[in-house]
JSON list of C-alpha atoms in Angstrom, two decimals:
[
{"chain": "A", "resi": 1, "resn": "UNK", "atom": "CA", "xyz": [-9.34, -18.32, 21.96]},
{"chain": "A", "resi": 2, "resn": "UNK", "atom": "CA", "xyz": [-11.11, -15.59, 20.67]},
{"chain": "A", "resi": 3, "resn": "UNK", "atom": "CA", "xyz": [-14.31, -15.49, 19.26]},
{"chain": "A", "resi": 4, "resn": "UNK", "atom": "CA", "xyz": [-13.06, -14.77, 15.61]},
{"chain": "A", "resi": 5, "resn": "UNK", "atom": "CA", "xyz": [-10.09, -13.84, 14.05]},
{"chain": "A", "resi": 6, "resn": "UNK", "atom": "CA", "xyz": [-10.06, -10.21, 13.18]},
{"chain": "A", "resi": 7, "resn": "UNK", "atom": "CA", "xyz": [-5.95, -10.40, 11.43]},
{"chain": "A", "resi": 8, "resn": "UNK", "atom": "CA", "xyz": [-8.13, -12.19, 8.48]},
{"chain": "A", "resi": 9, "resn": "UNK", "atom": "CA", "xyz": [-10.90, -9.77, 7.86]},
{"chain": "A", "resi": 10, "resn": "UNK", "atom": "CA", "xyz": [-11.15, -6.12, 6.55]},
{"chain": "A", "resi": 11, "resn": "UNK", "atom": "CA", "xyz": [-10.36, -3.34, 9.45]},
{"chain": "A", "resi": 12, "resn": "UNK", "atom": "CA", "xyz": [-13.57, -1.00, 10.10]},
{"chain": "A", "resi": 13, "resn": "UNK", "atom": "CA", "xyz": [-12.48, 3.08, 9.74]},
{"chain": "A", "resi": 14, "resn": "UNK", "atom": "CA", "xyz": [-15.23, 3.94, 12.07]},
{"chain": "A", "resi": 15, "resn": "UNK", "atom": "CA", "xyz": [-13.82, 2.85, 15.91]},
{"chain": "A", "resi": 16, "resn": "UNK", "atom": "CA", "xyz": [-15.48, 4.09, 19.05]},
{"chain": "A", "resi": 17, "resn": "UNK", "atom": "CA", "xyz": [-13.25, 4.44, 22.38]},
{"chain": "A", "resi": 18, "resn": "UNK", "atom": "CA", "xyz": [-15.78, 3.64, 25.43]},
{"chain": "A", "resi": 19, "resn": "UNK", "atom": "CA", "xyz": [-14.56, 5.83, 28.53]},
{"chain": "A", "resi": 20, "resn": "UNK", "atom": "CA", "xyz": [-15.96, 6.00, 32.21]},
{"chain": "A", "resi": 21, "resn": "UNK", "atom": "CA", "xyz": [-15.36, 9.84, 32.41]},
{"chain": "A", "resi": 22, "resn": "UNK", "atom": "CA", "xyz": [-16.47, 10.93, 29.34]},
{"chain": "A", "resi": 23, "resn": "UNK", "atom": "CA", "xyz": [-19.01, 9.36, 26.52]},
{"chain": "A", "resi": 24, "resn": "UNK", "atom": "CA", "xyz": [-22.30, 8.06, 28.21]},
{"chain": "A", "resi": 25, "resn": "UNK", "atom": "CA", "xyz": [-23.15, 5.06, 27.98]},
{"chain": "A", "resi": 26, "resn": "UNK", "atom": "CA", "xyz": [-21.12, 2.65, 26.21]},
{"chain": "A", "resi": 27, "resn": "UNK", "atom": "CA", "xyz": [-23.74, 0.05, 25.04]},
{"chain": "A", "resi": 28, "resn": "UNK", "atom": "CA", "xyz": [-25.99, 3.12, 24.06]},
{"chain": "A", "resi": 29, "resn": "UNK", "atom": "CA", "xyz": [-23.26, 4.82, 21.58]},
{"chain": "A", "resi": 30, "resn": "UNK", "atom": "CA", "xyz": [-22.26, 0.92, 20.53]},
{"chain": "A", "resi": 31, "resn": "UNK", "atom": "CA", "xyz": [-25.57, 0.87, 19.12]},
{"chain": "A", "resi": 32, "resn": "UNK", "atom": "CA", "xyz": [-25.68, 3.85, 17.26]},
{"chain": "A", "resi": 33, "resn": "UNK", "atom": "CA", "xyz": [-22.55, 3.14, 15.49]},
{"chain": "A", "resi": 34, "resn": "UNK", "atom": "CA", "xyz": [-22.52, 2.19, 11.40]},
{"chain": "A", "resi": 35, "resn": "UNK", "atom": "CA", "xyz": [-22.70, -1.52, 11.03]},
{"chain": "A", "resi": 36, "resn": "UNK", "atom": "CA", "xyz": [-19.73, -3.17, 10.99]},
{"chain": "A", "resi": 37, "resn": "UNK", "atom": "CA", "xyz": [-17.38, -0.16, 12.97]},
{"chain": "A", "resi": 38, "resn": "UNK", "atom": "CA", "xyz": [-15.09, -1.08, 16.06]},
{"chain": "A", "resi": 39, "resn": "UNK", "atom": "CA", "xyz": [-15.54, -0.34, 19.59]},
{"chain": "A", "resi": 40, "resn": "UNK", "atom": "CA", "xyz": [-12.75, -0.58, 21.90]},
{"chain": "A", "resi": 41, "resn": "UNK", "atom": "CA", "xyz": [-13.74, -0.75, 25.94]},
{"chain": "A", "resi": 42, "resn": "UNK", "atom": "CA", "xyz": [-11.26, 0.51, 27.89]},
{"chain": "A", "resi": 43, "resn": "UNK", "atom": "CA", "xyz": [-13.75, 1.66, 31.24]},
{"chain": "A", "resi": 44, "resn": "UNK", "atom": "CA", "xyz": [-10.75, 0.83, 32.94]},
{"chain": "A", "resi": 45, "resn": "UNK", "atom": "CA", "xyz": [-11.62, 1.87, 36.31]},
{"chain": "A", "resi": 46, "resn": "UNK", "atom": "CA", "xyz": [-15.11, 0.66, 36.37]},
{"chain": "A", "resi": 47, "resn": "UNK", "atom": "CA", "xyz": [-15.57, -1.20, 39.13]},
{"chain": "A", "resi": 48, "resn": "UNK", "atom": "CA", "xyz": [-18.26, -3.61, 37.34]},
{"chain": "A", "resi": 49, "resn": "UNK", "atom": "CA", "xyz": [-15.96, -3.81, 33.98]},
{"chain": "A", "resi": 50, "resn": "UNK", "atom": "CA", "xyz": [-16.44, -7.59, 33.22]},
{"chain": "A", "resi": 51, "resn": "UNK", "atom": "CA", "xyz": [-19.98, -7.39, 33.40]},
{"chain": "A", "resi": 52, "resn": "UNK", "atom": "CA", "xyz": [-20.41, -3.82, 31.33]},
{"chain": "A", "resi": 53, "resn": "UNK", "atom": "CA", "xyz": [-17.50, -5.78, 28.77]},
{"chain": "A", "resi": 54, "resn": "UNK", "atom": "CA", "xyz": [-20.19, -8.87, 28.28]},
{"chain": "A", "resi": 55, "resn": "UNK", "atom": "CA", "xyz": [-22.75, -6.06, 27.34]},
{"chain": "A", "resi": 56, "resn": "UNK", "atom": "CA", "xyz": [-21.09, -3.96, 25.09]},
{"chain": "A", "resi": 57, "resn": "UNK", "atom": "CA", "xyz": [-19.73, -7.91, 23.49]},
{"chain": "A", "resi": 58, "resn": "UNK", "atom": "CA", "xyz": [-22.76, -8.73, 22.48]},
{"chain": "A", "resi": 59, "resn": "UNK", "atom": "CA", "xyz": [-24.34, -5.64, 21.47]},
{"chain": "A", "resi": 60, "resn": "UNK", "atom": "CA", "xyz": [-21.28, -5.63, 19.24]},
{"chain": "A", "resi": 61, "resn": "UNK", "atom": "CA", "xyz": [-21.74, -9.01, 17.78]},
{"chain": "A", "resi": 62, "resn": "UNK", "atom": "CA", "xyz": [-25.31, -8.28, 16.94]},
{"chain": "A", "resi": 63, "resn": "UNK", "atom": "CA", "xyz": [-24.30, -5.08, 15.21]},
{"chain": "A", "resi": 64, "resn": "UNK", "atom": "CA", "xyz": [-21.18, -6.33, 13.47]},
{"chain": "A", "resi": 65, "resn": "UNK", "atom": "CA", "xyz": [-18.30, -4.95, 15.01]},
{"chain": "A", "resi": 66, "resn": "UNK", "atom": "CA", "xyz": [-15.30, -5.73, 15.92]},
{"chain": "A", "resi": 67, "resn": "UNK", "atom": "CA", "xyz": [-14.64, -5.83, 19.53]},
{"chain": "A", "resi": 68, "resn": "UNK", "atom": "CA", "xyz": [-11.72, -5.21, 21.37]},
{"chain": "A", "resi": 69, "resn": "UNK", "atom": "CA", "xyz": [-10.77, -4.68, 25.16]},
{"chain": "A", "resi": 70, "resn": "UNK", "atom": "CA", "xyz": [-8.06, -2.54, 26.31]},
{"chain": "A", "resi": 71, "resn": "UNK", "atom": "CA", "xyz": [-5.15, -3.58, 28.25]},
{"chain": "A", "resi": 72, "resn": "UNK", "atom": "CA", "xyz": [-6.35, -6.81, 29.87]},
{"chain": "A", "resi": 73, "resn": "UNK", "atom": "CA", "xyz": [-5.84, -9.78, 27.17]},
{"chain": "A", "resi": 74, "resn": "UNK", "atom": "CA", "xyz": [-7.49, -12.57, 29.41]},
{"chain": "A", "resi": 75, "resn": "UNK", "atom": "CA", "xyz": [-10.95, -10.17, 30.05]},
{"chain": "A", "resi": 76, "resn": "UNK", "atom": "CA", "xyz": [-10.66, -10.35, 26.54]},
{"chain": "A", "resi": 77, "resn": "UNK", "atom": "CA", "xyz": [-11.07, -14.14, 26.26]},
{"chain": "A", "resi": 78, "resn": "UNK", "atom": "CA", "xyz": [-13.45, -14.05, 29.15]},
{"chain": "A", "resi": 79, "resn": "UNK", "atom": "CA", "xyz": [-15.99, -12.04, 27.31]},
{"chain": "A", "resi": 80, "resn": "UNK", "atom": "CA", "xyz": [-15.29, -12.57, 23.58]},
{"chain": "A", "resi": 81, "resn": "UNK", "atom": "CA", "xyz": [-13.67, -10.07, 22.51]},
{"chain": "A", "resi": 82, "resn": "UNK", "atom": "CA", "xyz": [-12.02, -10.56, 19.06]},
{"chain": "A", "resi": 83, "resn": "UNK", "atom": "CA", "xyz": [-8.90, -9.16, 20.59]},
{"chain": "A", "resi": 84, "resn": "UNK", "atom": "CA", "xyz": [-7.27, -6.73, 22.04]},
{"chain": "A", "resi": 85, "resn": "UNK", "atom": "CA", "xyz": [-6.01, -2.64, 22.21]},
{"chain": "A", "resi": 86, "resn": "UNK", "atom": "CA", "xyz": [-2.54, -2.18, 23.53]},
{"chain": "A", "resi": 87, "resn": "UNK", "atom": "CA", "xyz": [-2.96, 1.40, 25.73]},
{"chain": "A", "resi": 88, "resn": "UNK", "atom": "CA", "xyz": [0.20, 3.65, 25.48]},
{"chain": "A", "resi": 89, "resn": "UNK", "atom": "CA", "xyz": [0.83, 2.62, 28.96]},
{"chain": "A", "resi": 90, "resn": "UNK", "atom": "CA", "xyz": [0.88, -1.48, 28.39]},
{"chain": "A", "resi": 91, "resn": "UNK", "atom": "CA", "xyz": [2.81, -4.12, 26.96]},
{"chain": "A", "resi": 92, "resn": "UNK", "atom": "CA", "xyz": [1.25, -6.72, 25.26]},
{"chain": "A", "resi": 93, "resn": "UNK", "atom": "CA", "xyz": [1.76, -9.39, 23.31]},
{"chain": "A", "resi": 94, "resn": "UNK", "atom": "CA", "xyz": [-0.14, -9.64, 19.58]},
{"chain": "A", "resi": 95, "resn": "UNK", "atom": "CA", "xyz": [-2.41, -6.60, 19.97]},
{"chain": "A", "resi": 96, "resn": "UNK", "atom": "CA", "xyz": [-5.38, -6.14, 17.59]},
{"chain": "A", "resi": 97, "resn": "UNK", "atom": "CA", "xyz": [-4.64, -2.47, 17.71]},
{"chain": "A", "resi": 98, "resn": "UNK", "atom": "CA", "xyz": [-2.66, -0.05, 19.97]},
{"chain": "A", "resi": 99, "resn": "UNK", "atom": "CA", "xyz": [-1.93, 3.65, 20.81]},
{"chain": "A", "resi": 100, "resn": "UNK", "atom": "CA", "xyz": [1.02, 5.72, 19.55]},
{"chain": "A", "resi": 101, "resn": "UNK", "atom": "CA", "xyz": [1.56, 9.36, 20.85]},
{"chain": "A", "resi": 102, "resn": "UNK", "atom": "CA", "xyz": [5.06, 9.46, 19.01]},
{"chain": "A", "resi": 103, "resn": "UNK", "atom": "CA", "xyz": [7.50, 7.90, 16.69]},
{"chain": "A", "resi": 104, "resn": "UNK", "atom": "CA", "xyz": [9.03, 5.73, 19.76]},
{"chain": "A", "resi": 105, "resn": "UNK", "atom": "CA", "xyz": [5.35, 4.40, 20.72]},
{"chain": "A", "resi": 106, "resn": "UNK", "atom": "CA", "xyz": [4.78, 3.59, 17.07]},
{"chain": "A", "resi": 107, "resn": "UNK", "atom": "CA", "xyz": [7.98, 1.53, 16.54]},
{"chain": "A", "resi": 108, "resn": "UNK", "atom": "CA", "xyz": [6.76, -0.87, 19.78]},
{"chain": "A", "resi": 109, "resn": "UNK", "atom": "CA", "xyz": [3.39, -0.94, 18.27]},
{"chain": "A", "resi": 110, "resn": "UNK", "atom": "CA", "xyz": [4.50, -2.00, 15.16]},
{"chain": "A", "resi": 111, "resn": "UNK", "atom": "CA", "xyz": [6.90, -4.23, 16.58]},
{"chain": "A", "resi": 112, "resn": "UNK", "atom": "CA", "xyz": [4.19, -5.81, 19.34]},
{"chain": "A", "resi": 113, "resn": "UNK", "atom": "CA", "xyz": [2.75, -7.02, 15.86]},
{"chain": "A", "resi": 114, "resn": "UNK", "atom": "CA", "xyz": [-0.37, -4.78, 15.88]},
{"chain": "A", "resi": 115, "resn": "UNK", "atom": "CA", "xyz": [-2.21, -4.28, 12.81]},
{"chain": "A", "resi": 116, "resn": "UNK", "atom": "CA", "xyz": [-3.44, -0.85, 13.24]},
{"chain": "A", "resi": 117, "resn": "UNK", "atom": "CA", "xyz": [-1.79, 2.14, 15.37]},
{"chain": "A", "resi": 118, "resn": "UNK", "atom": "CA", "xyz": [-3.79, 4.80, 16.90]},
{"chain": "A", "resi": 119, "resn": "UNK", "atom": "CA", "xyz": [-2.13, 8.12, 16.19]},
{"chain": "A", "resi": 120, "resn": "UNK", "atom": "CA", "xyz": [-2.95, 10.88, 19.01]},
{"chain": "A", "resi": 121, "resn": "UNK", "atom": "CA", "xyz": [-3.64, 13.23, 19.66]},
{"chain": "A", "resi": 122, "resn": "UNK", "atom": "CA", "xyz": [-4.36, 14.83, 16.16]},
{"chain": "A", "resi": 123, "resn": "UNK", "atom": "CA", "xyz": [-5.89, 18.00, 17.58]},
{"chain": "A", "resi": 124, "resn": "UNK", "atom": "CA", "xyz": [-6.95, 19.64, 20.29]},
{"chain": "A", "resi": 125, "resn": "UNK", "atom": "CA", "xyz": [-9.12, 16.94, 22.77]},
{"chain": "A", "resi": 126, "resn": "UNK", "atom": "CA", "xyz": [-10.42, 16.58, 26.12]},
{"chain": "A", "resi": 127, "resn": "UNK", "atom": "CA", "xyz": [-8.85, 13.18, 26.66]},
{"chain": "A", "resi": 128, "resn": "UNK", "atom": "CA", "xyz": [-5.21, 15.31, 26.48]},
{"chain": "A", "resi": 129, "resn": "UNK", "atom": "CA", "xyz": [-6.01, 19.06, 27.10]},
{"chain": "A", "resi": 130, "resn": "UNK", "atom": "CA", "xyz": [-2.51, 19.70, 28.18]},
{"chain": "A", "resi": 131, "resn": "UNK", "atom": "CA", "xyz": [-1.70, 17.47, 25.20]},
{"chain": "A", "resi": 132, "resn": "UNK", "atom": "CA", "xyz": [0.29, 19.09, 22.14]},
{"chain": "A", "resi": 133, "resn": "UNK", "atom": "CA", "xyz": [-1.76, 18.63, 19.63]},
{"chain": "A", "resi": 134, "resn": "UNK", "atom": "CA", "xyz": [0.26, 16.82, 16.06]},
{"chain": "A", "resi": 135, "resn": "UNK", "atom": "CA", "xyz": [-1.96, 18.60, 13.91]},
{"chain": "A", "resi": 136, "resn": "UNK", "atom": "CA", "xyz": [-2.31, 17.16, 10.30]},
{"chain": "A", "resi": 137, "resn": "UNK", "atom": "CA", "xyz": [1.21, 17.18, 9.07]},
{"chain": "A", "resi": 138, "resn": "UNK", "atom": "CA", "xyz": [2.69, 16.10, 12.36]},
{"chain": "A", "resi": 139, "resn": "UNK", "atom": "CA", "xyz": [0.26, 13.44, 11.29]},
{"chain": "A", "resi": 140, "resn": "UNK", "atom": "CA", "xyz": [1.20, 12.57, 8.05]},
{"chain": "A", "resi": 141, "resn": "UNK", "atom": "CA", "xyz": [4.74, 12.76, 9.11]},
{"chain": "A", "resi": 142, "resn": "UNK", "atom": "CA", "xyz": [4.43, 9.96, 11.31]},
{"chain": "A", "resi": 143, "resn": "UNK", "atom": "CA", "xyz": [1.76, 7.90, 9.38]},
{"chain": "A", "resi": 144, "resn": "UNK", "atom": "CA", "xyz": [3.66, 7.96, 5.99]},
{"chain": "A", "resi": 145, "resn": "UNK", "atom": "CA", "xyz": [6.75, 6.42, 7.87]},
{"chain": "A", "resi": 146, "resn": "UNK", "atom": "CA", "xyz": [4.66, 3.31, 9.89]},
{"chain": "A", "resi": 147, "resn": "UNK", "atom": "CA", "xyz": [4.87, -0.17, 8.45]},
{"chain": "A", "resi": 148, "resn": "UNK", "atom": "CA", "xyz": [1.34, -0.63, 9.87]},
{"chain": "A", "resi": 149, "resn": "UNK", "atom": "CA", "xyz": [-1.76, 0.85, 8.87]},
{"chain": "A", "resi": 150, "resn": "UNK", "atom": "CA", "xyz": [-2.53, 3.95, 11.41]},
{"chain": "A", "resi": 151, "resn": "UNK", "atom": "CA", "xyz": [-5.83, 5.67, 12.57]},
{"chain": "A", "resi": 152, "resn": "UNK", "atom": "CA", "xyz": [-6.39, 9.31, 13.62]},
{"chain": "A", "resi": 153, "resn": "UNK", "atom": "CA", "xyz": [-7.42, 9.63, 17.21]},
{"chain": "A", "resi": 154, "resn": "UNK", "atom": "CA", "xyz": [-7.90, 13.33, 19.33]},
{"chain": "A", "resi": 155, "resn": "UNK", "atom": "CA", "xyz": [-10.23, 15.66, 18.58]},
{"chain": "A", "resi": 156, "resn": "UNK", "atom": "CA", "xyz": [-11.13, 13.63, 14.85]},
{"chain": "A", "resi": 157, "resn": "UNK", "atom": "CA", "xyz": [-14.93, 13.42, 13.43]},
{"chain": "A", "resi": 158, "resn": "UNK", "atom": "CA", "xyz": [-16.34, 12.56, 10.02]},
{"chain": "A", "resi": 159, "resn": "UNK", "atom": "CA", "xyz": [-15.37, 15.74, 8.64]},
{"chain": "A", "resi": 160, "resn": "UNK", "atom": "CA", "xyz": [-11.65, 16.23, 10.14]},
{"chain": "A", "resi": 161, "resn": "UNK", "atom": "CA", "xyz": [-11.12, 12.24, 9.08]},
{"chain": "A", "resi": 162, "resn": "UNK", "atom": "CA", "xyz": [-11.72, 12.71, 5.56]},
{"chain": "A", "resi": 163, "resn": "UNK", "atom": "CA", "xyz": [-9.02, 15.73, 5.41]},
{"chain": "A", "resi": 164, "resn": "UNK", "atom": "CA", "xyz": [-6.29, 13.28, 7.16]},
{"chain": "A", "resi": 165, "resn": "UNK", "atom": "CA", "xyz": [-7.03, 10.19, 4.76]},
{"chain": "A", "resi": 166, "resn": "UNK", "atom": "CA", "xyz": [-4.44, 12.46, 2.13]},
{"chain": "A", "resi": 167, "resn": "UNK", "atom": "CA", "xyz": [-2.14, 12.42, 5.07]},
{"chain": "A", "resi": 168, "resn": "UNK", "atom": "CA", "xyz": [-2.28, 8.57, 5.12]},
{"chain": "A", "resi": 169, "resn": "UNK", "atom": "CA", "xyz": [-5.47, 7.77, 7.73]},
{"chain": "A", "resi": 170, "resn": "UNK", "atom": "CA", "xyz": [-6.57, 4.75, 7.34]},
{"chain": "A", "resi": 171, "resn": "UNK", "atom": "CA", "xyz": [-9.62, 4.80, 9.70]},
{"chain": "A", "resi": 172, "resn": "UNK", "atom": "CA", "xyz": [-10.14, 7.08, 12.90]},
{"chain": "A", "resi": 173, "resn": "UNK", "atom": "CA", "xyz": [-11.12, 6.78, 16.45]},
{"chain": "A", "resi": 174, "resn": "UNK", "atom": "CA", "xyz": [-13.27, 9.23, 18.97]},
{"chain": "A", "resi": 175, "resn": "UNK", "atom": "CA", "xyz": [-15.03, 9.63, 22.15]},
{"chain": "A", "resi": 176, "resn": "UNK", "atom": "CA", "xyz": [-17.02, 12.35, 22.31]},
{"chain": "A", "resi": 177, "resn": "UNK", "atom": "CA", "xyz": [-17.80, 12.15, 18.76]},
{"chain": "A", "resi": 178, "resn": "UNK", "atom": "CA", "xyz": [-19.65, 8.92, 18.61]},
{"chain": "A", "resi": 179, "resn": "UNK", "atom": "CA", "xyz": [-20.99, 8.76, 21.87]}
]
């Protein structure tokens, strides 16, 4: 079970994206975060992941965020996660959240039941630099037709996420900006 249910509470706008390769330390930018954002660990090649997940967990819970793990449902559970991020990559069953890069990856997100879709990349970002970048109304074209709330994710900060909210943003996501 997980340690609350986030389907019954209000979804943050603010979410941080922990990464091995880029974004410092995780539990360091988890802390710096506005109370109450999310913070999705993906550190998927970390070879001490559980342990690093159980820090960032409870640096979340005593901040107020929503916690999610990517791709692995049962490290989830292990460290108390309030759910989980379905990667582009995976399939999952009942995500929390998950990634879209197109209008095909939205449909299965949608359809996997998650209740907010990661749009990416917006613009230009070092997560994707051969990446085509959807700009704003690529954006808005594919937010405006999802069934499920979606977030701006590539290349978004403060600034750029308060330009896409016309284009239907309901929240956005970063690395290097939050970390």
């Amino acid at each position: 079970m997980f340690r609350r249910n986030p389907r019954n509470q209000c979804l943050p706008e603010c979410w941080l994206f922990t990464d091995e390769k880029r974004g410092g330390d995780p539990c360091a930018a988890i802390r710096r975060l506005p109370r109450g954002s999310g913070v999705i660990f993906r550190h998927y090649a970390d070879p001490r992941r559980e342990p690093l997940a159980r820090r960032c967990a409870r640096i979340a819970r005593q901040k107020g965020h929503v916690f999610l793990v990517a791709g692995d449902e049962k490290l989830a559970r292990r460290v108390g996660a309030d759910g989980t991020h379905m990667p582009g990559f995976a399939r999952m069953a009942r995500p929390f959240t998950a990634a879209a890069h197109n209008r095909t990856e939205l449909i299965r997100a949608e359809r996997a039941g998650a209740r907010l879709v990661f749009l990416s990349p917006v613009f230009a970002t070092q997560s994707h630099p051969d990446g085509r970048a959807m700009g704003r109304t690529g954006f808005g074209r594919l937010a405006r037709t999802a069934k499920v709330r979606v977030a701006a994710l590539g290349g978004v900060t403060p600034h750029r996420y308060r330009s896409l909210k016309q284009w239907g943003a309901a929240g956005w996501g970063a690395i290097s900006a939050l970390s």
